[in-house]
Short mmCIF file of C-alpha atoms and ligand atoms in Angstrom, two decimals:
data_model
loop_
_atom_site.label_atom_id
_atom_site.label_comp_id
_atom_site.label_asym_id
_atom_site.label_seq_id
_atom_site.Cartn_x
_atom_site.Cartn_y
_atom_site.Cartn_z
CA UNK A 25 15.42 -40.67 -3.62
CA UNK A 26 14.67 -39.46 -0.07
CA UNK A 27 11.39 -38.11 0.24
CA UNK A 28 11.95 -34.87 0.99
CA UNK A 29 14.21 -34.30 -1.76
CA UNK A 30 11.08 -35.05 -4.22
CA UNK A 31 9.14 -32.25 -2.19
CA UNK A 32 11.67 -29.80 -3.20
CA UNK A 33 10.42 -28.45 -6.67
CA UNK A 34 7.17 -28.33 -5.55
CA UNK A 35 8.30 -25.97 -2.63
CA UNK A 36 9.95 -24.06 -4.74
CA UNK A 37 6.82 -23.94 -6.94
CA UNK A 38 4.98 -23.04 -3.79
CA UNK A 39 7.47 -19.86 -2.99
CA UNK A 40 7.34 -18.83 -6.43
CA UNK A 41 3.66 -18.37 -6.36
CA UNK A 42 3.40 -17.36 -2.66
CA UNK A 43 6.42 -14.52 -4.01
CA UNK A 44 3.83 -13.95 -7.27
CA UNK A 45 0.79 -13.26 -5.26
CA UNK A 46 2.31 -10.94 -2.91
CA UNK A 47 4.17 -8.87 -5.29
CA UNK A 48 0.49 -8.77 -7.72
CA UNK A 49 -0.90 -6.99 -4.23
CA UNK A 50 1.42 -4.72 -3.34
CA UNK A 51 -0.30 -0.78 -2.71
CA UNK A 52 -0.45 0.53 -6.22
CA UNK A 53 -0.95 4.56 -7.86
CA UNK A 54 -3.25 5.38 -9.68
CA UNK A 55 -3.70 9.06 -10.65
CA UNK A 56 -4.17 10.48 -7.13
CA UNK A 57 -5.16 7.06 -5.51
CA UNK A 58 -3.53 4.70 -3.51
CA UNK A 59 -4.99 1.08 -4.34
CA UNK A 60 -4.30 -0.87 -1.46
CA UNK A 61 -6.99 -3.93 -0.26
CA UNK A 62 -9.66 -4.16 -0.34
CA UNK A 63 -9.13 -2.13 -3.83
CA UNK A 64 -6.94 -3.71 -5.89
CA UNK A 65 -5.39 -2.94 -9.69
CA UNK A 66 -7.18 -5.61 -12.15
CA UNK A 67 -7.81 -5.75 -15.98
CA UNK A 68 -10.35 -7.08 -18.17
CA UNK A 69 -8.32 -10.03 -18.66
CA UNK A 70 -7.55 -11.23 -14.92
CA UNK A 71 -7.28 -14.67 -15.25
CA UNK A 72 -9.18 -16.33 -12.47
CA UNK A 73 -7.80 -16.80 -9.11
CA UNK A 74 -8.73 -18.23 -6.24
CA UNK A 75 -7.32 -15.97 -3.69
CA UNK A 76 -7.43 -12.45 -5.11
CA UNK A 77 -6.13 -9.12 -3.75
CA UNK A 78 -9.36 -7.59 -3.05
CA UNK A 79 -13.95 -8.24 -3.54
CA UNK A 80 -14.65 -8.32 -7.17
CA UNK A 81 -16.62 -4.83 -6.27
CA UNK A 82 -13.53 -3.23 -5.52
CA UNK A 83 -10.92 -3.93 -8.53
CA UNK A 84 -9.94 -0.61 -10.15
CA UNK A 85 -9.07 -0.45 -13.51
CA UNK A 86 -6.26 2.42 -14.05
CA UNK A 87 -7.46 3.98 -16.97
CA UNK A 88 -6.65 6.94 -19.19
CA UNK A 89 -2.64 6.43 -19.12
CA UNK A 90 -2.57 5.87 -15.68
CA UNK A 91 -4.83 8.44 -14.43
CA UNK A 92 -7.94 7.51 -14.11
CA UNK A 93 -9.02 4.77 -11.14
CA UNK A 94 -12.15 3.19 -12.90
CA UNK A 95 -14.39 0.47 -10.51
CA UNK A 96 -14.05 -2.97 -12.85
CA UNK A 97 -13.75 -0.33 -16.29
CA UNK A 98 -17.06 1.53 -15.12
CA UNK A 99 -17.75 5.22 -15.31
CA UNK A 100 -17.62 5.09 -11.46
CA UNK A 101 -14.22 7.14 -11.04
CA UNK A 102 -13.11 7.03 -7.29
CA UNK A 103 -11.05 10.51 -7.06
CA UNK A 104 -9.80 9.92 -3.41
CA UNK A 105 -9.96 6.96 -1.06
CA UNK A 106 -9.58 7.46 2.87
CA UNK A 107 -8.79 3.81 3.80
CA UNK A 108 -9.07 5.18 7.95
CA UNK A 109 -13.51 5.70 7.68
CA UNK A 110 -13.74 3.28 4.97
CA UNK A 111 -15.10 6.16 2.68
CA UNK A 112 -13.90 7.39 -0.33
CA UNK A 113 -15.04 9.87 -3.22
CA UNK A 114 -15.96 9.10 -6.28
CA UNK A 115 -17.39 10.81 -9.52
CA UNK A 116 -19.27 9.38 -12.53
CA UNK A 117 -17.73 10.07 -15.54
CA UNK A 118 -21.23 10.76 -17.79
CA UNK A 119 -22.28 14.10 -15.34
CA UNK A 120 -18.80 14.62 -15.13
CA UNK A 121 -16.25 14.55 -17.73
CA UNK A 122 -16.77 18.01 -20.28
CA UNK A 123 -19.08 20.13 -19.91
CA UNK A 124 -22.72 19.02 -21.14
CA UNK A 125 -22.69 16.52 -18.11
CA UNK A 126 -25.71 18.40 -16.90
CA UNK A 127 -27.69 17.55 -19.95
CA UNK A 128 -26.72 13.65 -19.43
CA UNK A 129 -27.63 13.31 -16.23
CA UNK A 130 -30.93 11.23 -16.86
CA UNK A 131 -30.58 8.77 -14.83
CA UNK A 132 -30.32 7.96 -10.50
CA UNK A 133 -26.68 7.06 -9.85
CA UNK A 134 -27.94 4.74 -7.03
CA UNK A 135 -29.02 2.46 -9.76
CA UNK A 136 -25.39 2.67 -10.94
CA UNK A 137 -24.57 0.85 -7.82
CA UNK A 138 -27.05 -0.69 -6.30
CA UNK A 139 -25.89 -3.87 -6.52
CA UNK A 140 -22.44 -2.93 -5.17
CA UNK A 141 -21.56 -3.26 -1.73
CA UNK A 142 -20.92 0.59 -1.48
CA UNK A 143 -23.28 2.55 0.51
CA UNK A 144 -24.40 6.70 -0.80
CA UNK A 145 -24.33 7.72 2.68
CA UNK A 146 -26.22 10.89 3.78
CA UNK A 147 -23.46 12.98 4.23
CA UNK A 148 -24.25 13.80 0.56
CA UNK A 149 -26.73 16.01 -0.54
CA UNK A 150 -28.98 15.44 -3.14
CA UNK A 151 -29.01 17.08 -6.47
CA UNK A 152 -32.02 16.78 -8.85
CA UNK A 153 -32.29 17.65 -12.52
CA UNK A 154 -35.94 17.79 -13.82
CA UNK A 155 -37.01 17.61 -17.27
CA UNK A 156 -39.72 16.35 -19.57
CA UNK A 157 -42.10 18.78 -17.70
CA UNK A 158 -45.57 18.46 -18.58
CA UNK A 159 -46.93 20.76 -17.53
CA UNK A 160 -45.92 23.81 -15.57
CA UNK A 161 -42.28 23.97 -15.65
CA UNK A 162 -40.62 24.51 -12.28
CA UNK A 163 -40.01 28.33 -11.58
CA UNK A 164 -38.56 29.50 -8.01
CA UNK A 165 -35.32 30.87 -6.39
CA UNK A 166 -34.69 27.05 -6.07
CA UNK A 167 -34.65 26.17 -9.89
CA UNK A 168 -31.55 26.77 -11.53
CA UNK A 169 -32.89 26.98 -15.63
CA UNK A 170 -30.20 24.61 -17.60
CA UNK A 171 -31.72 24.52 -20.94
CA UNK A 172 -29.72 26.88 -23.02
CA UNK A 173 -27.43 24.23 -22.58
CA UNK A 174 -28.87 21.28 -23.45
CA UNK A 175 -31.07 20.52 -26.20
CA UNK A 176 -34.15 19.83 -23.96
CA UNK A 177 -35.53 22.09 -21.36
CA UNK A 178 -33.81 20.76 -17.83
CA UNK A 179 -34.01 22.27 -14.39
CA UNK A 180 -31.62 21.59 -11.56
CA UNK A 181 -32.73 21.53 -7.89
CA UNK A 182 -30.34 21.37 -4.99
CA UNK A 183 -31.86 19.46 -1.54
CA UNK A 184 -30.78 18.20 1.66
CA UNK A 185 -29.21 15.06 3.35
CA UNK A 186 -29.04 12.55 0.06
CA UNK A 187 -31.83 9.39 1.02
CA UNK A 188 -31.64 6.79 -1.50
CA UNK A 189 -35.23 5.84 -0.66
CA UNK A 190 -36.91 9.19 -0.29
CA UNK A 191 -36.06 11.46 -3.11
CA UNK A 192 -36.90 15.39 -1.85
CA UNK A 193 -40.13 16.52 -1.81
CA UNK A 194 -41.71 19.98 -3.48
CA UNK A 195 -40.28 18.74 -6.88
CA UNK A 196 -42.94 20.52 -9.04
CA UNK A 197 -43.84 20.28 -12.50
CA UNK A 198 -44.92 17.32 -13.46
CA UNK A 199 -41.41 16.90 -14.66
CA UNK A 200 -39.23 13.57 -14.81
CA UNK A 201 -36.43 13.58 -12.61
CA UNK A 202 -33.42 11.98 -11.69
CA UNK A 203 -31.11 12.58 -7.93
CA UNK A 204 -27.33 12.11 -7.36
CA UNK A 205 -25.48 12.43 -4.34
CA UNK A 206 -23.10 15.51 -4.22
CA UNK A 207 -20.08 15.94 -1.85
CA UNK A 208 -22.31 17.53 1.06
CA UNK A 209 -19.14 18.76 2.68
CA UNK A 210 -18.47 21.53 -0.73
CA UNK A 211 -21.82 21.62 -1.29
CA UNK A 212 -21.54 24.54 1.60
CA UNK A 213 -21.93 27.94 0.48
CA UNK A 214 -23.39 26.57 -3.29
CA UNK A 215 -26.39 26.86 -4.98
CA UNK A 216 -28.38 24.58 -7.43
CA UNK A 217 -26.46 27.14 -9.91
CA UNK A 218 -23.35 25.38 -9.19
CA UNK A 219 -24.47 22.08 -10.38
CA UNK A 220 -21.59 21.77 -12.85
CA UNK A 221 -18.78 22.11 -10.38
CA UNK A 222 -20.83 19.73 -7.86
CA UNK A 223 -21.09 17.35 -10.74
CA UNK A 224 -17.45 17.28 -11.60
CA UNK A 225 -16.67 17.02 -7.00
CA UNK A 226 -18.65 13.64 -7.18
CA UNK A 227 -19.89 12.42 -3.88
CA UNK A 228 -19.05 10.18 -1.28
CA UNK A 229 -18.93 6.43 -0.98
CA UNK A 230 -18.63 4.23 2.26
CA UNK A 231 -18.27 0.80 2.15
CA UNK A 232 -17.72 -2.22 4.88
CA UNK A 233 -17.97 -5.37 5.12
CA UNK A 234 -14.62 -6.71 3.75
CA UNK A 235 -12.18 -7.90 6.84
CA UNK A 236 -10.22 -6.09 9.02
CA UNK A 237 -7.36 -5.61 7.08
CA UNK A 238 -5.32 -3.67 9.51
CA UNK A 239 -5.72 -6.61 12.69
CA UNK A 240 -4.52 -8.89 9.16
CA UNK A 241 -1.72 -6.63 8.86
CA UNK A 242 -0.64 -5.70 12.29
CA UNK A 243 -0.22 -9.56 13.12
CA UNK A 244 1.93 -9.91 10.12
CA UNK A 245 -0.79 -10.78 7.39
CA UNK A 246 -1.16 -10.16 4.36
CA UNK A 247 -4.92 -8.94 2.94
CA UNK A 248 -6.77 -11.35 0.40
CA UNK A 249 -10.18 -12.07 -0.65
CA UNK A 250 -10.88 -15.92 -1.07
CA UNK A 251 -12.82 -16.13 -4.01
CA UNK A 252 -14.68 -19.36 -3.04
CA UNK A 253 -16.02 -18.01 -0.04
CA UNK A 254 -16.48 -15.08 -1.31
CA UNK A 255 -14.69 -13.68 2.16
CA UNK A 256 -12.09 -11.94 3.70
CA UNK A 257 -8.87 -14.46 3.95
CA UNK A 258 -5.74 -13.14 6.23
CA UNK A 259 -2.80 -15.02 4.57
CA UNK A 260 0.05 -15.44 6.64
CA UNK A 261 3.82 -15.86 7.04
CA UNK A 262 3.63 -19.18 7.14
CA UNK A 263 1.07 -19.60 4.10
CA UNK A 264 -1.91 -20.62 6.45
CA UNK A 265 -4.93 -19.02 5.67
CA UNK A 266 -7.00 -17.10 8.59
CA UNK A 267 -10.66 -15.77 8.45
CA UNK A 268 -9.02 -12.72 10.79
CA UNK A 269 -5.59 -12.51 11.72
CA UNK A 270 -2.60 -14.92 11.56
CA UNK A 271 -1.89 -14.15 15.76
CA UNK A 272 -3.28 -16.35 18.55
CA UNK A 273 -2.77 -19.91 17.28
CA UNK A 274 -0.18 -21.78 18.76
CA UNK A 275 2.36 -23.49 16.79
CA UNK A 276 4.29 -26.51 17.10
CA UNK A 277 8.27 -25.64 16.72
CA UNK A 278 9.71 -27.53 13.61
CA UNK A 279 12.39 -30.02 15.26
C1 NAG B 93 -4.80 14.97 -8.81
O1 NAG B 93 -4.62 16.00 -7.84
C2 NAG B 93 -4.23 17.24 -8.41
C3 NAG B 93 -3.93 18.19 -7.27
O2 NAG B 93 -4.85 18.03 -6.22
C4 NAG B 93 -5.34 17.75 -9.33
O3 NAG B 93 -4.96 18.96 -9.92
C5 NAG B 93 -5.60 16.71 -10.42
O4 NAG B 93 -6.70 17.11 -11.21
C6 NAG B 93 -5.90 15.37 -9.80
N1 NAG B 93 -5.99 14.37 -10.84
C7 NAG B 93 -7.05 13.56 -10.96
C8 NAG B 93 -7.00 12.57 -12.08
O5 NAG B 93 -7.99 13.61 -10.21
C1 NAG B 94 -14.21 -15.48 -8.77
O1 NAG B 94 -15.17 -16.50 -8.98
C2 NAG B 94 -16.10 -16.21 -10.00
C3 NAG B 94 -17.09 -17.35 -10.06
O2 NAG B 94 -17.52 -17.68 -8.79
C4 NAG B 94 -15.39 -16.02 -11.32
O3 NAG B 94 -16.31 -15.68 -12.33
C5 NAG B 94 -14.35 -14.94 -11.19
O4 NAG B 94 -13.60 -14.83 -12.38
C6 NAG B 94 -13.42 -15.20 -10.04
N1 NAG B 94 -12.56 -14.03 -9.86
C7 NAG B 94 -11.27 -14.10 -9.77
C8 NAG B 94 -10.52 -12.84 -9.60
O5 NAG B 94 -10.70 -15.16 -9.83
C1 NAG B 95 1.39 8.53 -20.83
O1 NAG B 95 2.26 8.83 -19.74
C2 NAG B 95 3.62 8.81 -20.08
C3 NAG B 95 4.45 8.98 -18.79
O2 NAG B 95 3.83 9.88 -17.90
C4 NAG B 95 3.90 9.90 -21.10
O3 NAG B 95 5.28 9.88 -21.47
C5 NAG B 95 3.04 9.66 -22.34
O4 NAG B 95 3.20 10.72 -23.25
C6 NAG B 95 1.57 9.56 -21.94
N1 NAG B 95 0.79 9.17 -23.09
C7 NAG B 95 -0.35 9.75 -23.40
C8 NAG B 95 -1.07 9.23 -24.60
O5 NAG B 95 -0.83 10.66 -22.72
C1 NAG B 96 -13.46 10.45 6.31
O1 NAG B 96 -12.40 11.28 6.70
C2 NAG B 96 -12.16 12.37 5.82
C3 NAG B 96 -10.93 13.11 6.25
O2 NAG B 96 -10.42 12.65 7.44
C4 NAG B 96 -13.38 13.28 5.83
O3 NAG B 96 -13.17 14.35 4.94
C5 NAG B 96 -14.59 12.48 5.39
O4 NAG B 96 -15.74 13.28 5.50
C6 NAG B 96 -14.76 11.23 6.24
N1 NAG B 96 -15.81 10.45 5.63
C7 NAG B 96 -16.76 9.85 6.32
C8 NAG B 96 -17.77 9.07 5.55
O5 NAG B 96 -16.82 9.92 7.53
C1 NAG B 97 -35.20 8.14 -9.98
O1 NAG B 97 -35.81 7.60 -8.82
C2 NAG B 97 -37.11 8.15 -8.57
C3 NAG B 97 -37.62 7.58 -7.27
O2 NAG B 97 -37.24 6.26 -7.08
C4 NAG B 97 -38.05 7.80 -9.73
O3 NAG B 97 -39.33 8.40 -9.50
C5 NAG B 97 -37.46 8.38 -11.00
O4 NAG B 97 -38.26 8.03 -12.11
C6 NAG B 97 -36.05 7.86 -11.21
N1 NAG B 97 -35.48 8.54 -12.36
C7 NAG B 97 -34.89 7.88 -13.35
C8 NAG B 97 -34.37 8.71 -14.47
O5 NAG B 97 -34.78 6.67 -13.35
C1 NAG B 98 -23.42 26.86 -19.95
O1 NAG B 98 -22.10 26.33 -20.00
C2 NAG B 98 -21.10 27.33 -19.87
C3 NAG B 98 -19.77 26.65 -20.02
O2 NAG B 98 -19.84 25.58 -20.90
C4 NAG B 98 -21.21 27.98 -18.52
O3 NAG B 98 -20.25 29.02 -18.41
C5 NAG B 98 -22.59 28.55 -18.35
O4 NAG B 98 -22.73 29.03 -17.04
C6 NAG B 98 -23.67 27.51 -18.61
N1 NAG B 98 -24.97 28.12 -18.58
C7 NAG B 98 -25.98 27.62 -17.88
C8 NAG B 98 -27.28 28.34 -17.96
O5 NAG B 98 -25.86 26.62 -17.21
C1 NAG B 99 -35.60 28.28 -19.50
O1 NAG B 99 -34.66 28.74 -20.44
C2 NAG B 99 -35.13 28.58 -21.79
C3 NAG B 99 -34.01 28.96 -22.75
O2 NAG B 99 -32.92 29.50 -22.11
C4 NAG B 99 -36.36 29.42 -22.00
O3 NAG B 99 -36.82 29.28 -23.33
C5 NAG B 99 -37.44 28.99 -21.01
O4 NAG B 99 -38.57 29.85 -21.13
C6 NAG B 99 -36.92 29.03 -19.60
N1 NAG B 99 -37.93 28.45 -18.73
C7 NAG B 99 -38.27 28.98 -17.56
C8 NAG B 99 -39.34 28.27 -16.77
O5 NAG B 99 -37.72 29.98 -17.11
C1 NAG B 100 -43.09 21.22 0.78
O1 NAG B 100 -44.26 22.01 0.59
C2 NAG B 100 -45.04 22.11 1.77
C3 NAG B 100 -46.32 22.86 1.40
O2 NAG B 100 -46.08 23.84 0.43
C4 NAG B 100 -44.23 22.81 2.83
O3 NAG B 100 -44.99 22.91 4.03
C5 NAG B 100 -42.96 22.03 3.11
O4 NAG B 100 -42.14 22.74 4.01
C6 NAG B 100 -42.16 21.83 1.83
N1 NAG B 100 -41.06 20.93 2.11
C7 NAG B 100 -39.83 21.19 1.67
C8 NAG B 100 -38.78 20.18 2.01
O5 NAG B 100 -39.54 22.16 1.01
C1 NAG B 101 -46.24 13.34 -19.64
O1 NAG B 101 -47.34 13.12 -20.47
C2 NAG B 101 -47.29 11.90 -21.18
C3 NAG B 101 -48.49 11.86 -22.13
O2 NAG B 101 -49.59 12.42 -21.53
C4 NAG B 101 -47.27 10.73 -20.20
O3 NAG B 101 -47.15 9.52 -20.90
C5 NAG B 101 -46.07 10.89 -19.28
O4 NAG B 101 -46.07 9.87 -18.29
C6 NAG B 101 -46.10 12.23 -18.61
N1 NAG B 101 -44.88 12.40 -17.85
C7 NAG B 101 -44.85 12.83 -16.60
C8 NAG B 101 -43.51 12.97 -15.96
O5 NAG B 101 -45.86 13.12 -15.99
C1 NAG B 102 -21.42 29.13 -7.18
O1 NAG B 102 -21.94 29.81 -8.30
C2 NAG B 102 -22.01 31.21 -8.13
C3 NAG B 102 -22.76 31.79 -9.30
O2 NAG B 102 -22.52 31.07 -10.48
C4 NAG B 102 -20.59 31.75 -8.03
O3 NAG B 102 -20.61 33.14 -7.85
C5 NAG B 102 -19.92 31.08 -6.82
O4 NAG B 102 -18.57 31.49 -6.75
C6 NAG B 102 -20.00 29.58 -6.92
N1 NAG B 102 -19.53 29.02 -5.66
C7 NAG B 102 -18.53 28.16 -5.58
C8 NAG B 102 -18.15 27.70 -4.22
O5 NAG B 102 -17.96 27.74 -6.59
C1 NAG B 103 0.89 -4.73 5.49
O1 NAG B 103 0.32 -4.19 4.35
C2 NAG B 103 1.23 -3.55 3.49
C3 NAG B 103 0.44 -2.99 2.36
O2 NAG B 103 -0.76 -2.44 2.77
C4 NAG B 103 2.26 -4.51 2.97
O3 NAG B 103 3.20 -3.80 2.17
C5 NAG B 103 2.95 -5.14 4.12
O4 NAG B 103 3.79 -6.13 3.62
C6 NAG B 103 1.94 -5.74 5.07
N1 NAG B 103 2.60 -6.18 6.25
C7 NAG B 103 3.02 -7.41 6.40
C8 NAG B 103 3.66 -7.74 7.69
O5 NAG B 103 2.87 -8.23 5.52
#
């Protein structure tokens, strides 16, 4: 048999998976998000791949009939993603699905990411709920009194500029605490008293890091994330493989 002729089922195992991989990455909906790369639609059961549609951080899970876009099945619910800033919003389903969320919220939602590559940037403000006073309970104009809503006396306290590192000062009581972001932008013009609303907005994630997908795109690319390098991988036309984009190589014409 000539040669070539033996190459062609493997070619046209090639196309089929080349045709498989781009149609699994296509931009997806889910709820009111569009899951384009570096996000990418993903379930439990993904079976491994070396070149995947998106960082392991950022596979959504469309939950809920459709409507929900979990991160990886998480309660980390991202509400709206602007893929222009890199940012996008996000909620956490304990503080804020129904409507005891205040009485849940026991714990710092950086710790929910930290190990994520997604930043809490300080566009947020910071919202504190104290409780487990010891002392003298927290009384003030700040203080918003939550406890004839929960089962144990809770306070919530609305700051300034979220800071990860340096939660706000002035928290009295000798209380426990825990701070999460909250959308700083519709924070305006509300009070500590509006915790459950501000709970429910969630608060803004920005993340980078992951490629320039658009210089992919633009030069006819398509968006992946090799798994093995754990990097950004600009698959083109041609099914070469580029750390950036698939322009400025030169190419010998096929005779
Ligand atoms: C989607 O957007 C609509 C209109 O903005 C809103 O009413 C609805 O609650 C949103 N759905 C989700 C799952 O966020
Ligand atoms: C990526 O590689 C890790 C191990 O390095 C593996 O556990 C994971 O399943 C892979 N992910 C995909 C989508 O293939
Ligand atoms: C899921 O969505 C489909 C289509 O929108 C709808 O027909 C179906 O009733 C929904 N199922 C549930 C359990 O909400
Ligand atoms: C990104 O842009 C949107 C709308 O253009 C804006 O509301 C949001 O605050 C911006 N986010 C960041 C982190 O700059
Ligand atoms: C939240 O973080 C602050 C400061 O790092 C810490 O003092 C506090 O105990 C934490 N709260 C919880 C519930 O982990
Ligand atoms: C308790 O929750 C109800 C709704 O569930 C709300 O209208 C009310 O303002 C809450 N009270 C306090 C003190 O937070
Ligand atoms: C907070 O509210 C609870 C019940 O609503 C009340 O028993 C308690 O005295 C209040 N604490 C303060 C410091 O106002
Ligand atoms: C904290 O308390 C000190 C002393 O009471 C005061 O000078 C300072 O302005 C307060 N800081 C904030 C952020 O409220
Ligand atoms: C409250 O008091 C108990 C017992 O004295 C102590 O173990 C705990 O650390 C105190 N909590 C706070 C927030 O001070
Ligand atoms: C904040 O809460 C106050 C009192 O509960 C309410 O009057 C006001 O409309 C709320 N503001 C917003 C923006 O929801
Ligand atoms: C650019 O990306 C979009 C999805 O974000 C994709 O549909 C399109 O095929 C890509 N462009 C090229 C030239 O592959």
């Amino acid at each position: 048999m000539h040669p070539t002729l033996m190459l062609l089922p493997l070619l046209a195992f090639l196309l089929l998976l080349r045709g498989r991989a781009h149609a699994g990455c296509e931009p997806a909906t889910c709820g009111n998000v569009t899951v384009k790369y570096p996000f990418w639609l993903g379930g439990p059961n993904q079976p491994p791949s070396a070149l995947s549609c998106g960082p392991p951080a950022f596979q959504v899970r469309c939950l809920n009939n459709g409507s929900v876009a979990s991160l990886r099945g998480s309660p980390v619910h991202a509400l709206r993603i602007d893929y222009s800033n890199s940012s996008f919003v996000a909620s956490h389903a304990k503080v804020a699905d129904g409507t005891d969320g205040v009485c849940l919220a026991d714990f710092n939602v950086s710790s929910s990411i930290a190990l994520s590559p997604f930043k809490i940037g300080r566009s947020n403000r910071v919202m504190c709920f104290l409780y487990n006073c010891n002392r003298t309970e927290p009384r003030g104009r700040t203080y918003v009194n939550v406890t004839a809503n929960c089962t144990t006396p809770t306070f919530a306290y609305l700051g300034g500029s979220y800071d990860r590192d340096k939660p706000p000062e002035n928290l009295t009581g000798g209380c426990t605490y825990s701070y999460l972001p909250v959308l700083g932008s519709e924070a305006a013009g509300m009070t500590a008293a509006n915790y459950s609303r501000l709970l429910k907005d969630g608060f803004v994630l920005e993340w980078a890091g992951v490629g320039d997908c658009s210089a992919c795109n633009t030069s006819g690319g398509q968006c992946r994330y090799d798994n093995d390098s754990a990097a950004f991988a600009c698959l083109c036309p041609d099914g070469r493989r580029s750390g950036r984009t698939c322009a400025g190589e030169c190419h010998l014409p096929i005779p």
